[in-house]
Structure formats: structure tokens, C-alpha cells
Amino acid sequence: AQTVTQSQPEMSVQEAETVTLSCTYDTSESDYYLFWYKQPPSRQMILVIRQEAYKQQNATENRFSVNFQKAAKSFSLKISDSQLGDAAMYFCALNQAGTALIFGKGTTLSVSS
Amino acid sequence: GAGVSQSPRYKVAKRGQDVALRCDPISGHVSLFWYQQALGQGPEFLTYFQNEAQLDKSGLPSDRFFAERPEGSVSTLKIQRTQQEDSAVYLCASSLVSGGHADTQYFGPGTRLTVL
């Protein structure tokens, strides 16, 4: 069975600072994809960043980057220069091509000015 | 272009009523997924379509749940004889194709179902 674990229910960060959200996963598949999604309060889930397991290079999208450690089955998200608009629930997710996403329980990120 | 849309956004049902939730995927998207999200939790898979074919319905919690996508575009999730435990947000997601980079799933705003 595939699982995704987010061990930090809540995190907080000050504006302009950097924060890292943790995610570990378990899968027996060799080819898979990892995602971070953001879900603001009462708003829809949007994709933050995506990583293909066969790629060794860590994905980056502007202020968002990941630290993908395949052997350790770890996939953390780093948010640099945090902004008030980054406040949301963040979900780590895993799938194989054409299959449903397996989500973690989420981390609620609060950003203070 | 337009994203995934869902209607209604909010639905209140009395226990025992039937409800129908609609999902309009992004135009041209082949794959469509339904997820159920309980309050404060991550979404959980319900069912998956590729075009009009329902390829996986292993996540449907009971035979009261039924989904269809008859013409390979709009999908409807129907819940019969609703129970209080059915209260949740129902999310729909679509992806362009199955496999490869275009496999990224894009989510709709969800339908919040409350069963009294």
C-alpha cells in the first residue's frame, strides 16, 4: 500500500522568512510522481510544484523548491521569502501515471507580518 | 481557459434524501477523478474515469454512491439515501491525458455537502 505522511500539523513563519514543510512517503513502485498542493481556506486546491521520481534534479517554481531524497523517501517543500498569501493548508501527494493521488493529512501554514 | 467547475458549491440535504453533484472538467481533459475530503483532512479517492469509461470505483464507500460520465465530459456523482457521515467536501479533478507530464490533476472548488 502507498502512504504519504506529513508529520507537522501546523507550522508558522514570519513574512520574508523561509519555512520547510516535511513529507515522507512509501511506495513499492519505481516510477511515480510527487506533488505539493496548496488549499487556502474555503478555496480550491492548486498545484504548487511537481517532481518526477526519475529526475534527480530537485524541482523549483519561483519561491518554492523541493528537497527530494529518493532513497529516504522524503519530499520536503521549502518556501522562501514567505508572503501573507502563502497562508494555507499544504498537502503532499503521490501517484503513478493515470492513477488517483494519495494525499497526506496536510500542514496548516500561518504567516505573520 | 476555464478551469474545473463544480455545482452546486454548497448543498444541504436531510438524511435520506438523494443528491447529485456535478463536475465540468477542463475542456479536452480525458481523465476525471472524484475525491472526498473530510474537515481538516486530505482528500481521499472515490472514483476515476478515462473518457466515459469508469476505470476504478474502488474508493466509493458504499453502494449508495454512484458516478457517471456518459459523454466523456461532464460527470455526476450521485449519493442515494444520504447519511450524516456523507457530510464532506466533494472534489473533482481532471487531467489532460493519462500518463506523462500532462497527467497533472487540476481541481475544482468542490461541493460542500452537509447532511442534517
mmCIF file with all atom_site columns, C-alpha atoms in Angstrom:
data_model
loop_
_atom_site.group_PDB
_atom_site.id
_atom_site.type_symbol
_atom_site.label_atom_id
_atom_site.label_alt_id
_atom_site.label_comp_id
_atom_site.label_asym_id
_atom_site.label_entity_id
_atom_site.label_seq_id
_atom_site.pdbx_PDB_ins_code
_atom_site.Cartn_x
_atom_site.Cartn_y
_atom_site.Cartn_z
_atom_site.occupancy
_atom_site.B_iso_or_equiv
_atom_site.pdbx_formal_charge
_atom_site.auth_seq_id
_atom_site.auth_comp_id
_atom_site.auth_asym_id
_atom_site.auth_atom_id
_atom_site.pdbx_PDB_model_num
ATOM 1   C CA . ALA A 1 1   ? 0.000   0.000  0.000   1.00 0.00 ? 1   ALA A CA 1
ATOM 2   C CA . GLN A 1 2   ? 1.144   3.521  -0.699  1.00 0.00 ? 2   GLN A CA 1
ATOM 3   C CA . THR A 1 3   ? 1.185   6.061  2.084   1.00 0.00 ? 3   THR A CA 1
ATOM 4   C CA . VAL A 1 4   ? 2.028   9.737  2.495   1.00 0.00 ? 4   VAL A CA 1
ATOM 5   C CA . THR A 1 5   ? 2.894   11.144 5.924   1.00 0.00 ? 5   THR A CA 1
ATOM 6   C CA . GLN A 1 6   ? 3.021   14.801 6.915   1.00 0.00 ? 6   GLN A CA 1
ATOM 7   C CA . SER A 1 7   ? 4.223   14.952 10.490  1.00 0.00 ? 7   SER A CA 1
ATOM 8   C CA . GLN A 1 8   ? 3.711   18.683 11.048  1.00 0.00 ? 8   GLN A CA 1
ATOM 9   C CA . PRO A 1 9   ? 0.009   19.516 11.537  1.00 0.00 ? 9   PRO A CA 1
ATOM 10  C CA . GLU A 1 10  ? 0.824   23.221 11.881  1.00 0.00 ? 10  GLU A CA 1
ATOM 11  C CA . MET A 1 11  ? 3.733   25.485 11.010  1.00 0.00 ? 11  MET A CA 1
ATOM 12  C CA . SER A 1 12  ? 4.241   29.205 11.279  1.00 0.00 ? 12  SER A CA 1
ATOM 13  C CA . VAL A 1 13  ? 6.624   31.635 9.615   1.00 0.00 ? 13  VAL A CA 1
ATOM 14  C CA . GLN A 1 14  ? 7.239   35.363 9.553   1.00 0.00 ? 14  GLN A CA 1
ATOM 15  C CA . GLU A 1 15  ? 6.935   37.343 6.351   1.00 0.00 ? 15  GLU A CA 1
ATOM 16  C CA . ALA A 1 16  ? 10.128  37.274 4.237   1.00 0.00 ? 16  ALA A CA 1
ATOM 17  C CA . GLU A 1 17  ? 11.469  34.263 6.146   1.00 0.00 ? 17  GLU A CA 1
ATOM 18  C CA . THR A 1 18  ? 11.963  30.700 4.908   1.00 0.00 ? 18  THR A CA 1
ATOM 19  C CA . VAL A 1 19  ? 9.983   27.666 6.029   1.00 0.00 ? 19  VAL A CA 1
ATOM 20  C CA . THR A 1 20  ? 10.274  23.963 5.211   1.00 0.00 ? 20  THR A CA 1
ATOM 21  C CA . LEU A 1 21  ? 7.333   21.557 5.246   1.00 0.00 ? 21  LEU A CA 1
ATOM 22  C CA . SER A 1 22  ? 8.121   17.865 5.652   1.00 0.00 ? 22  SER A CA 1
ATOM 23  C CA . CYS A 1 23  ? 6.704   14.878 3.809   1.00 0.00 ? 23  CYS A CA 1
ATOM 24  C CA . THR A 1 24  ? 7.653   11.224 3.753   1.00 0.00 ? 24  THR A CA 1
ATOM 25  C CA . TYR A 1 25  ? 6.082   8.548  1.625   1.00 0.00 ? 25  TYR A CA 1
ATOM 26  C CA . ASP A 1 26  ? 6.124   4.856  0.968   1.00 0.00 ? 26  ASP A CA 1
ATOM 27  C CA . THR A 1 27  ? 5.639   3.086  -2.343  1.00 0.00 ? 27  THR A CA 1
ATOM 28  C CA . SER A 1 28  ? 6.933   -0.081 -3.962  1.00 0.00 ? 28  SER A CA 1
ATOM 29  C CA . GLU A 1 29  ? 6.709   1.464  -7.428  1.00 0.00 ? 29  GLU A CA 1
ATOM 30  C CA . SER A 1 30  ? 9.842   2.668  -9.200  1.00 0.00 ? 30  SER A CA 1
ATOM 31  C CA . ASP A 1 31  ? 8.075   5.210  -11.411 1.00 0.00 ? 31  ASP A CA 1
ATOM 32  C CA . TYR A 1 32  ? 5.936   7.736  -9.591  1.00 0.00 ? 32  TYR A CA 1
ATOM 33  C CA . TYR A 1 33  ? 5.200   11.427 -9.198  1.00 0.00 ? 33  TYR A CA 1
ATOM 34  C CA . LEU A 1 34  ? 5.175   13.655 -6.148  1.00 0.00 ? 34  LEU A CA 1
ATOM 35  C CA . PHE A 1 35  ? 3.222   16.865 -5.699  1.00 0.00 ? 35  PHE A CA 1
ATOM 36  C CA . TRP A 1 36  ? 2.664   19.702 -3.290  1.00 0.00 ? 36  TRP A CA 1
ATOM 37  C CA . TYR A 1 37  ? -0.786  21.264 -3.442  1.00 0.00 ? 37  TYR A CA 1
ATOM 38  C CA . LYS A 1 38  ? -1.941  24.414 -1.637  1.00 0.00 ? 38  LYS A CA 1
ATOM 39  C CA . GLN A 1 39  ? -5.507  24.824 -0.349  1.00 0.00 ? 39  GLN A CA 1
ATOM 40  C CA . PRO A 1 40  ? -6.328  28.301 1.018   1.00 0.00 ? 40  PRO A CA 1
ATOM 41  C CA . PRO A 1 41  ? -9.283  28.499 3.427   1.00 0.00 ? 41  PRO A CA 1
ATOM 42  C CA . SER A 1 42  ? -12.545 27.821 1.573   1.00 0.00 ? 42  SER A CA 1
ATOM 43  C CA . ARG A 1 43  ? -10.759 27.992 -1.748  1.00 0.00 ? 43  ARG A CA 1
ATOM 44  C CA . GLN A 1 44  ? -9.774  25.416 -4.255  1.00 0.00 ? 44  GLN A CA 1
ATOM 45  C CA . MET A 1 45  ? -6.698  23.215 -4.317  1.00 0.00 ? 45  MET A CA 1
ATOM 46  C CA . ILE A 1 46  ? -3.945  24.490 -6.580  1.00 0.00 ? 46  ILE A CA 1
ATOM 47  C CA . LEU A 1 47  ? -0.718  22.831 -7.678  1.00 0.00 ? 47  LEU A CA 1
ATOM 48  C CA . VAL A 1 48  ? 2.424   24.305 -6.163  1.00 0.00 ? 48  VAL A CA 1
ATOM 49  C CA . ILE A 1 49  ? 5.135   22.038 -7.531  1.00 0.00 ? 49  ILE A CA 1
ATOM 50  C CA . ARG A 1 50  ? 5.617   18.621 -9.101  1.00 0.00 ? 50  ARG A CA 1
ATOM 51  C CA . GLN A 1 51  ? 8.528   16.165 -9.116  1.00 0.00 ? 51  GLN A CA 1
ATOM 52  C CA . GLU A 1 52  ? 9.044   13.110 -11.290 1.00 0.00 ? 52  GLU A CA 1
ATOM 53  C CA . ALA A 1 53  ? 10.770  10.335 -9.346  1.00 0.00 ? 53  ALA A CA 1
ATOM 54  C CA . TYR A 1 54  ? 13.136  9.504  -12.210 1.00 0.00 ? 54  TYR A CA 1
ATOM 55  C CA . LYS A 1 55  ? 14.541  13.038 -12.192 1.00 0.00 ? 55  LYS A CA 1
ATOM 56  C CA . GLN A 1 56  ? 17.409  13.585 -9.778  1.00 0.00 ? 56  GLN A CA 1
ATOM 57  C CA . GLN A 1 57  ? 17.267  17.364 -10.020 1.00 0.00 ? 57  GLN A CA 1
ATOM 58  C CA . ASN A 1 58  ? 15.027  18.999 -7.448  1.00 0.00 ? 58  ASN A CA 1
ATOM 59  C CA . ALA A 1 59  ? 12.071  20.909 -8.890  1.00 0.00 ? 59  ALA A CA 1
ATOM 60  C CA . THR A 1 60  ? 11.790  24.666 -8.353  1.00 0.00 ? 60  THR A CA 1
ATOM 61  C CA . GLU A 1 61  ? 8.997   27.135 -9.054  1.00 0.00 ? 61  GLU A CA 1
ATOM 62  C CA . ASN A 1 62  ? 9.933   30.717 -8.180  1.00 0.00 ? 62  ASN A CA 1
ATOM 63  C CA . ARG A 1 63  ? 9.971   30.895 -4.345  1.00 0.00 ? 63  ARG A CA 1
ATOM 64  C CA . PHE A 1 64  ? 9.053   27.221 -3.977  1.00 0.00 ? 64  PHE A CA 1
ATOM 65  C CA . SER A 1 65  ? 11.556  24.388 -4.146  1.00 0.00 ? 65  SER A CA 1
ATOM 66  C CA . VAL A 1 66  ? 11.695  20.785 -3.047  1.00 0.00 ? 66  VAL A CA 1
ATOM 67  C CA . ASN A 1 67  ? 14.323  18.572 -1.460  1.00 0.00 ? 67  ASN A CA 1
ATOM 68  C CA . PHE A 1 68  ? 13.668  15.147 -2.992  1.00 0.00 ? 68  PHE A CA 1
ATOM 69  C CA . GLN A 1 69  ? 15.575  12.330 -1.280  1.00 0.00 ? 69  GLN A CA 1
ATOM 70  C CA . LYS A 1 70  ? 14.520  9.202  -3.155  1.00 0.00 ? 70  LYS A CA 1
ATOM 71  C CA . ALA A 1 71  ? 16.397  6.674  -1.023  1.00 0.00 ? 71  ALA A CA 1
ATOM 72  C CA . ALA A 1 72  ? 14.975  8.153  2.155   1.00 0.00 ? 72  ALA A CA 1
ATOM 73  C CA . LYS A 1 73  ? 11.527  8.557  0.557   1.00 0.00 ? 73  LYS A CA 1
ATOM 74  C CA . SER A 1 74  ? 11.434  12.174 1.646   1.00 0.00 ? 74  SER A CA 1
ATOM 75  C CA . PHE A 1 75  ? 9.953   15.123 -0.248  1.00 0.00 ? 75  PHE A CA 1
ATOM 76  C CA . SER A 1 76  ? 10.071  18.422 1.629   1.00 0.00 ? 76  SER A CA 1
ATOM 77  C CA . LEU A 1 77  ? 8.851   21.802 0.395   1.00 0.00 ? 77  LEU A CA 1
ATOM 78  C CA . LYS A 1 78  ? 10.834  24.973 1.007   1.00 0.00 ? 78  LYS A CA 1
ATOM 79  C CA . ILE A 1 79  ? 9.086   28.329 0.742   1.00 0.00 ? 79  ILE A CA 1
ATOM 80  C CA . SER A 1 80  ? 11.479  31.263 0.527   1.00 0.00 ? 80  SER A CA 1
ATOM 81  C CA . ASP A 1 81  ? 10.623  34.924 1.167   1.00 0.00 ? 81  ASP A CA 1
ATOM 82  C CA . SER A 1 82  ? 7.265   33.931 2.665   1.00 0.00 ? 82  SER A CA 1
ATOM 83  C CA . GLN A 1 83  ? 4.281   36.147 1.889   1.00 0.00 ? 83  GLN A CA 1
ATOM 84  C CA . LEU A 1 84  ? 0.927   36.597 3.631   1.00 0.00 ? 84  LEU A CA 1
ATOM 85  C CA . GLY A 1 85  ? -0.731  34.944 0.639   1.00 0.00 ? 85  GLY A CA 1
ATOM 86  C CA . ASP A 1 86  ? 1.189   31.745 1.317   1.00 0.00 ? 86  ASP A CA 1
ATOM 87  C CA . ALA A 1 87  ? -1.017  31.050 4.336   1.00 0.00 ? 87  ALA A CA 1
ATOM 88  C CA . ALA A 1 88  ? -2.951  27.878 3.538   1.00 0.00 ? 88  ALA A CA 1
ATOM 89  C CA . MET A 1 89  ? -3.119  24.153 4.094   1.00 0.00 ? 89  MET A CA 1
ATOM 90  C CA . TYR A 1 90  ? -0.404  22.338 2.156   1.00 0.00 ? 90  TYR A CA 1
ATOM 91  C CA . PHE A 1 91  ? -0.831  18.762 1.016   1.00 0.00 ? 91  PHE A CA 1
ATOM 92  C CA . CYS A 1 92  ? 1.856   16.383 -0.139  1.00 0.00 ? 92  CYS A CA 1
ATOM 93  C CA . ALA A 1 93  ? 0.617   13.797 -2.658  1.00 0.00 ? 93  ALA A CA 1
ATOM 94  C CA . LEU A 1 94  ? 1.857   10.794 -4.602  1.00 0.00 ? 94  LEU A CA 1
ATOM 95  C CA . ASN A 1 95  ? 0.675   8.873  -7.640  1.00 0.00 ? 95  ASN A CA 1
ATOM 96  C CA . GLN A 1 96  ? 1.638   6.756  -10.601 1.00 0.00 ? 96  GLN A CA 1
ATOM 97  C CA . ALA A 1 97  ? 0.687   7.892  -14.092 1.00 0.00 ? 97  ALA A CA 1
ATOM 98  C CA . GLY A 1 98  ? -3.038  7.722  -14.617 1.00 0.00 ? 98  GLY A CA 1
ATOM 99  C CA . THR A 1 99  ? -3.925  6.838  -11.052 1.00 0.00 ? 99  THR A CA 1
ATOM 100 C CA . ALA A 1 100 ? -5.506  8.656  -8.159  1.00 0.00 ? 100 ALA A CA 1
ATOM 101 C CA . LEU A 1 101 ? -3.477  10.878 -5.885  1.00 0.00 ? 101 LEU A CA 1
ATOM 102 C CA . ILE A 1 102 ? -2.672  9.639  -2.384  1.00 0.00 ? 102 ILE A CA 1
ATOM 103 C CA . PHE A 1 103 ? -2.642  12.633 -0.040  1.00 0.00 ? 103 PHE A CA 1
ATOM 104 C CA . GLY A 1 104 ? -1.105  13.277 3.340   1.00 0.00 ? 104 GLY A CA 1
ATOM 105 C CA . LYS A 1 105 ? -3.166  14.808 6.146   1.00 0.00 ? 105 LYS A CA 1
ATOM 106 C CA . GLY A 1 106 ? -1.845  18.283 5.413   1.00 0.00 ? 106 GLY A CA 1
ATOM 107 C CA . THR A 1 107 ? 0.129   21.015 7.160   1.00 0.00 ? 107 THR A CA 1
ATOM 108 C CA . THR A 1 108 ? -1.533  24.303 8.039   1.00 0.00 ? 108 THR A CA 1
ATOM 109 C CA . LEU A 1 109 ? 0.872   27.160 7.400   1.00 0.00 ? 109 LEU A CA 1
ATOM 110 C CA . SER A 1 110 ? 0.305   30.525 9.030   1.00 0.00 ? 110 SER A CA 1
ATOM 111 C CA . VAL A 1 111 ? 2.269   33.622 8.013   1.00 0.00 ? 111 VAL A CA 1
ATOM 112 C CA . SER A 1 112 ? 2.648   36.600 10.322  1.00 0.00 ? 112 SER A CA 1
ATOM 113 C CA . SER A 1 113 ? 3.696   40.133 9.485   1.00 0.00 ? 113 SER A CA 1
ATOM 114 C CA . GLY B 2 1   ? -9.038  28.981 -20.253 1.00 0.00 ? 1   GLY B CA 1
ATOM 115 C CA . ALA B 2 2   ? -11.765 27.941 -17.840 1.00 0.00 ? 2   ALA B CA 1
ATOM 116 C CA . GLY B 2 3   ? -10.808 25.666 -15.008 1.00 0.00 ? 3   GLY B CA 1
ATOM 117 C CA . VAL B 2 4   ? -12.700 22.788 -13.462 1.00 0.00 ? 4   VAL B CA 1
ATOM 118 C CA . SER B 2 5   ? -16.128 23.877 -12.250 1.00 0.00 ? 5   SER B CA 1
ATOM 119 C CA . GLN B 2 6   ? -18.447 22.165 -9.804  1.00 0.00 ? 6   GLN B CA 1
ATOM 120 C CA . SER B 2 7   ? -22.045 22.749 -8.858  1.00 0.00 ? 7   SER B CA 1
ATOM 121 C CA . PRO B 2 8   ? -23.657 23.333 -6.520  1.00 0.00 ? 8   PRO B CA 1
ATOM 122 C CA . ARG B 2 9   ? -20.943 24.852 -4.339  1.00 0.00 ? 9   ARG B CA 1
ATOM 123 C CA . TYR B 2 10  ? -22.978 24.129 -1.215  1.00 0.00 ? 10  TYR B CA 1
ATOM 124 C CA . LYS B 2 11  ? -25.675 21.552 -0.652  1.00 0.00 ? 11  LYS B CA 1
ATOM 125 C CA . VAL B 2 12  ? -27.708 20.870 2.474   1.00 0.00 ? 12  VAL B CA 1
ATOM 126 C CA . ALA B 2 13  ? -29.683 17.643 2.494   1.00 0.00 ? 13  ALA B CA 1
ATOM 127 C CA . LYS B 2 14  ? -31.905 15.976 5.005   1.00 0.00 ? 14  LYS B CA 1
ATOM 128 C CA . ARG B 2 15  ? -30.884 12.474 5.961   1.00 0.00 ? 15  ARG B CA 1
ATOM 129 C CA . GLY B 2 16  ? -32.363 10.032 3.484   1.00 0.00 ? 16  GLY B CA 1
ATOM 130 C CA . GLN B 2 17  ? -32.507 12.446 0.547   1.00 0.00 ? 17  GLN B CA 1
ATOM 131 C CA . ASP B 2 18  ? -30.754 11.784 -2.743  1.00 0.00 ? 18  ASP B CA 1
ATOM 132 C CA . VAL B 2 19  ? -28.220 14.343 -4.033  1.00 0.00 ? 19  VAL B CA 1
ATOM 133 C CA . ALA B 2 20  ? -26.450 14.880 -7.359  1.00 0.00 ? 20  ALA B CA 1
ATOM 134 C CA . LEU B 2 21  ? -23.145 16.730 -7.637  1.00 0.00 ? 21  LEU B CA 1
ATOM 135 C CA . ARG B 2 22  ? -21.894 17.955 -10.998 1.00 0.00 ? 22  ARG B CA 1
ATOM 136 C CA . CYS B 2 23  ? -18.373 18.379 -12.334 1.00 0.00 ? 23  CYS B CA 1
ATOM 137 C CA . ASP B 2 24  ? -17.375 20.170 -15.546 1.00 0.00 ? 24  ASP B CA 1
ATOM 138 C CA . PRO B 2 25  ? -13.737 19.293 -16.306 1.00 0.00 ? 25  PRO B CA 1
ATOM 139 C CA . ILE B 2 26  ? -11.330 21.412 -18.293 1.00 0.00 ? 26  ILE B CA 1
ATOM 140 C CA . SER B 2 27  ? -12.258 21.122 -21.973 1.00 0.00 ? 27  SER B CA 1
ATOM 141 C CA . GLY B 2 28  ? -10.421 18.266 -23.647 1.00 0.00 ? 28  GLY B CA 1
ATOM 142 C CA . HIS B 2 29  ? -9.306  16.602 -20.431 1.00 0.00 ? 29  HIS B CA 1
ATOM 143 C CA . VAL B 2 30  ? -9.524  12.849 -20.732 1.00 0.00 ? 30  VAL B CA 1
ATOM 144 C CA . SER B 2 31  ? -9.182  11.797 -17.115 1.00 0.00 ? 31  SER B CA 1
ATOM 145 C CA . LEU B 2 32  ? -11.589 12.757 -14.333 1.00 0.00 ? 32  LEU B CA 1
ATOM 146 C CA . PHE B 2 33  ? -11.321 11.933 -10.634 1.00 0.00 ? 33  PHE B CA 1
ATOM 147 C CA . TRP B 2 34  ? -13.688 12.337 -7.681  1.00 0.00 ? 34  TRP B CA 1
ATOM 148 C CA . TYR B 2 35  ? -12.329 12.748 -4.153  1.00 0.00 ? 35  TYR B CA 1
ATOM 149 C CA . GLN B 2 36  ? -13.990 13.127 -0.747  1.00 0.00 ? 36  GLN B CA 1
ATOM 150 C CA . GLN B 2 37  ? -12.416 15.494 1.780   1.00 0.00 ? 37  GLN B CA 1
ATOM 151 C CA . ALA B 2 38  ? -13.473 15.399 5.418   1.00 0.00 ? 38  ALA B CA 1
ATOM 152 C CA . LEU B 2 39  ? -12.947 18.530 7.514   1.00 0.00 ? 39  LEU B CA 1
ATOM 153 C CA . GLY B 2 40  ? -9.277  19.112 8.242   1.00 0.00 ? 40  GLY B CA 1
ATOM 154 C CA . GLN B 2 41  ? -8.170  16.025 6.310   1.00 0.00 ? 41  GLN B CA 1
ATOM 155 C CA . GLY B 2 42  ? -6.581  15.265 2.978   1.00 0.00 ? 42  GLY B CA 1
ATOM 156 C CA . PRO B 2 43  ? -8.771  14.258 0.042   1.00 0.00 ? 43  PRO B CA 1
ATOM 157 C CA . GLU B 2 44  ? -9.497  10.561 -0.423  1.00 0.00 ? 44  GLU B CA 1
ATOM 158 C CA . PHE B 2 45  ? -10.092 8.907  -3.783  1.00 0.00 ? 45  PHE B CA 1
ATOM 159 C CA . LEU B 2 46  ? -13.588 7.844  -4.760  1.00 0.00 ? 46  LEU B CA 1
ATOM 160 C CA . THR B 2 47  ? -13.609 7.006  -8.472  1.00 0.00 ? 47  THR B CA 1
ATOM 161 C CA . TYR B 2 48  ? -11.814 7.603  -11.800 1.00 0.00 ? 48  TYR B CA 1
ATOM 162 C CA . PHE B 2 49  ? -12.942 7.960  -15.412 1.00 0.00 ? 49  PHE B CA 1
ATOM 163 C CA . GLN B 2 50  ? -10.999 7.897  -18.635 1.00 0.00 ? 50  GLN B CA 1
ATOM 164 C CA . ASN B 2 51  ? -13.344 9.428  -21.177 1.00 0.00 ? 51  ASN B CA 1
ATOM 165 C CA . GLU B 2 52  ? -16.710 7.761  -20.482 1.00 0.00 ? 52  GLU B CA 1
ATOM 166 C CA . ALA B 2 53  ? -15.224 4.584  -19.023 1.00 0.00 ? 53  ALA B CA 1
ATOM 167 C CA . GLN B 2 54  ? -15.192 4.247  -15.236 1.00 0.00 ? 54  GLN B CA 1
ATOM 168 C CA . LEU B 2 55  ? -11.861 2.519  -14.746 1.00 0.00 ? 55  LEU B CA 1
ATOM 169 C CA . ASP B 2 56  ? -11.716 2.474  -10.956 1.00 0.00 ? 56  ASP B CA 1
ATOM 170 C CA . LYS B 2 57  ? -14.502 2.793  -8.409  1.00 0.00 ? 57  LYS B CA 1
ATOM 171 C CA . SER B 2 58  ? -12.710 1.125  -5.534  1.00 0.00 ? 58  SER B CA 1
ATOM 172 C CA . GLY B 2 59  ? -12.938 4.217  -3.330  1.00 0.00 ? 59  GLY B CA 1
ATOM 173 C CA . LEU B 2 60  ? -16.731 4.522  -3.336  1.00 0.00 ? 60  LEU B CA 1
ATOM 174 C CA . PRO B 2 61  ? -17.675 3.919  0.321   1.00 0.00 ? 61  PRO B CA 1
ATOM 175 C CA . SER B 2 62  ? -20.958 2.129  -0.306  1.00 0.00 ? 62  SER B CA 1
ATOM 176 C CA . ASP B 2 63  ? -23.426 1.156  -2.997  1.00 0.00 ? 63  ASP B CA 1
ATOM 177 C CA . ARG B 2 64  ? -25.290 4.378  -2.201  1.00 0.00 ? 64  ARG B CA 1
ATOM 178 C CA . PHE B 2 65  ? -22.608 6.212  -4.189  1.00 0.00 ? 65  PHE B CA 1
ATOM 179 C CA . PHE B 2 66  ? -22.780 6.194  -7.967  1.00 0.00 ? 66  PHE B CA 1
ATOM 180 C CA . ALA B 2 67  ? -20.867 8.179  -10.583 1.00 0.00 ? 67  ALA B CA 1
ATOM 181 C CA . GLU B 2 68  ? -21.231 8.564  -14.322 1.00 0.00 ? 68  GLU B CA 1
ATOM 182 C CA . ARG B 2 69  ? -19.674 10.417 -17.254 1.00 0.00 ? 69  ARG B CA 1
ATOM 183 C CA . PRO B 2 70  ? -21.858 9.352  -20.169 1.00 0.00 ? 70  PRO B CA 1
ATOM 184 C CA . GLU B 2 71  ? -20.369 11.536 -22.911 1.00 0.00 ? 71  GLU B CA 1
ATOM 185 C CA . GLY B 2 72  ? -16.828 11.688 -21.629 1.00 0.00 ? 72  GLY B CA 1
ATOM 186 C CA . SER B 2 73  ? -17.023 15.276 -20.414 1.00 0.00 ? 73  SER B CA 1
ATOM 187 C CA . VAL B 2 74  ? -19.394 16.311 -17.592 1.00 0.00 ? 74  VAL B CA 1
ATOM 188 C CA . SER B 2 75  ? -19.571 13.908 -14.652 1.00 0.00 ? 75  SER B CA 1
ATOM 189 C CA . THR B 2 76  ? -22.199 13.481 -11.950 1.00 0.00 ? 76  THR B CA 1
ATOM 190 C CA . LEU B 2 77  ? -21.672 11.948 -8.520  1.00 0.00 ? 77  LEU B CA 1
ATOM 191 C CA . LYS B 2 78  ? -24.932 10.744 -7.021  1.00 0.00 ? 78  LYS B CA 1
ATOM 192 C CA . ILE B 2 79  ? -25.451 9.807  -3.404  1.00 0.00 ? 79  ILE B CA 1
ATOM 193 C CA . GLN B 2 80  ? -28.656 7.990  -2.527  1.00 0.00 ? 80  GLN B CA 1
ATOM 194 C CA . ARG B 2 81  ? -30.292 7.981  0.892   1.00 0.00 ? 81  ARG B CA 1
ATOM 195 C CA . THR B 2 82  ? -27.710 10.375 2.345   1.00 0.00 ? 82  THR B CA 1
ATOM 196 C CA . GLN B 2 83  ? -26.359 9.748  5.831   1.00 0.00 ? 83  GLN B CA 1
ATOM 197 C CA . GLN B 2 84  ? -24.687 12.170 8.234   1.00 0.00 ? 84  GLN B CA 1
ATOM 198 C CA . GLU B 2 85  ? -21.322 10.522 7.624   1.00 0.00 ? 85  GLU B CA 1
ATOM 199 C CA . ASP B 2 86  ? -21.583 11.599 3.974   1.00 0.00 ? 86  ASP B CA 1
ATOM 200 C CA . SER B 2 87  ? -21.062 15.232 5.062   1.00 0.00 ? 87  SER B CA 1
ATOM 201 C CA . ALA B 2 88  ? -17.810 16.349 3.423   1.00 0.00 ? 88  ALA B CA 1
ATOM 202 C CA . VAL B 2 89  ? -16.392 18.377 0.567   1.00 0.00 ? 89  VAL B CA 1
ATOM 203 C CA . TYR B 2 90  ? -16.514 16.507 -2.728  1.00 0.00 ? 90  TYR B CA 1
ATOM 204 C CA . LEU B 2 91  ? -13.694 17.475 -5.072  1.00 0.00 ? 91  LEU B CA 1
ATOM 205 C CA . CYS B 2 92  ? -13.448 16.831 -8.770  1.00 0.00 ? 92  CYS B CA 1
ATOM 206 C CA . ALA B 2 93  ? -10.139 16.882 -10.657 1.00 0.00 ? 93  ALA B CA 1
ATOM 207 C CA . SER B 2 94  ? -9.256  16.442 -14.315 1.00 0.00 ? 94  SER B CA 1
ATOM 208 C CA . SER B 2 95  ? -6.077  15.835 -16.270 1.00 0.00 ? 95  SER B CA 1
ATOM 209 C CA . LEU B 2 96  ? -5.316  16.132 -19.953 1.00 0.00 ? 96  LEU B CA 1
ATOM 210 C CA . VAL B 2 97  ? -4.186  12.583 -20.524 1.00 0.00 ? 97  VAL B CA 1
ATOM 211 C CA . SER B 2 98  ? -3.246  9.523  -18.584 1.00 0.00 ? 98  SER B CA 1
ATOM 212 C CA . GLY B 2 99  ? 0.491   9.350  -18.140 1.00 0.00 ? 99  GLY B CA 1
ATOM 213 C CA . GLY B 2 100 ? 3.399   11.703 -18.634 1.00 0.00 ? 100 GLY B CA 1
ATOM 214 C CA . HIS B 2 101 ? 3.760   15.327 -17.697 1.00 0.00 ? 101 HIS B CA 1
ATOM 215 C CA . ALA B 2 102 ? 0.221   16.172 -18.784 1.00 0.00 ? 102 ALA B CA 1
ATOM 216 C CA . ASP B 2 103 ? -1.021  13.875 -16.030 1.00 0.00 ? 103 ASP B CA 1
ATOM 217 C CA . THR B 2 104 ? -1.149  16.729 -13.503 1.00 0.00 ? 104 THR B CA 1
ATOM 218 C CA . GLN B 2 105 ? -4.583  16.872 -11.901 1.00 0.00 ? 105 GLN B CA 1
ATOM 219 C CA . TYR B 2 106 ? -6.380  20.227 -11.704 1.00 0.00 ? 106 TYR B CA 1
ATOM 220 C CA . PHE B 2 107 ? -9.040  20.596 -9.054  1.00 0.00 ? 107 PHE B CA 1
ATOM 221 C CA . GLY B 2 108 ? -12.419 22.274 -8.962  1.00 0.00 ? 108 GLY B CA 1
ATOM 222 C CA . PRO B 2 109 ? -13.638 24.368 -5.997  1.00 0.00 ? 109 PRO B CA 1
ATOM 223 C CA . GLY B 2 110 ? -15.566 21.452 -4.522  1.00 0.00 ? 110 GLY B CA 1
ATOM 224 C CA . THR B 2 111 ? -19.123 20.922 -3.323  1.00 0.00 ? 111 THR B CA 1
ATOM 225 C CA . ARG B 2 112 ? -19.621 21.140 0.419   1.00 0.00 ? 112 ARG B CA 1
ATOM 226 C CA . LEU B 2 113 ? -22.337 18.653 1.376   1.00 0.00 ? 113 LEU B CA 1
ATOM 227 C CA . THR B 2 114 ? -23.983 18.884 4.767   1.00 0.00 ? 114 THR B CA 1
ATOM 228 C CA . VAL B 2 115 ? -26.423 16.160 5.759   1.00 0.00 ? 115 VAL B CA 1
ATOM 229 C CA . LEU B 2 116 ? -28.736 17.057 8.646   1.00 0.00 ? 116 LEU B CA 1
#
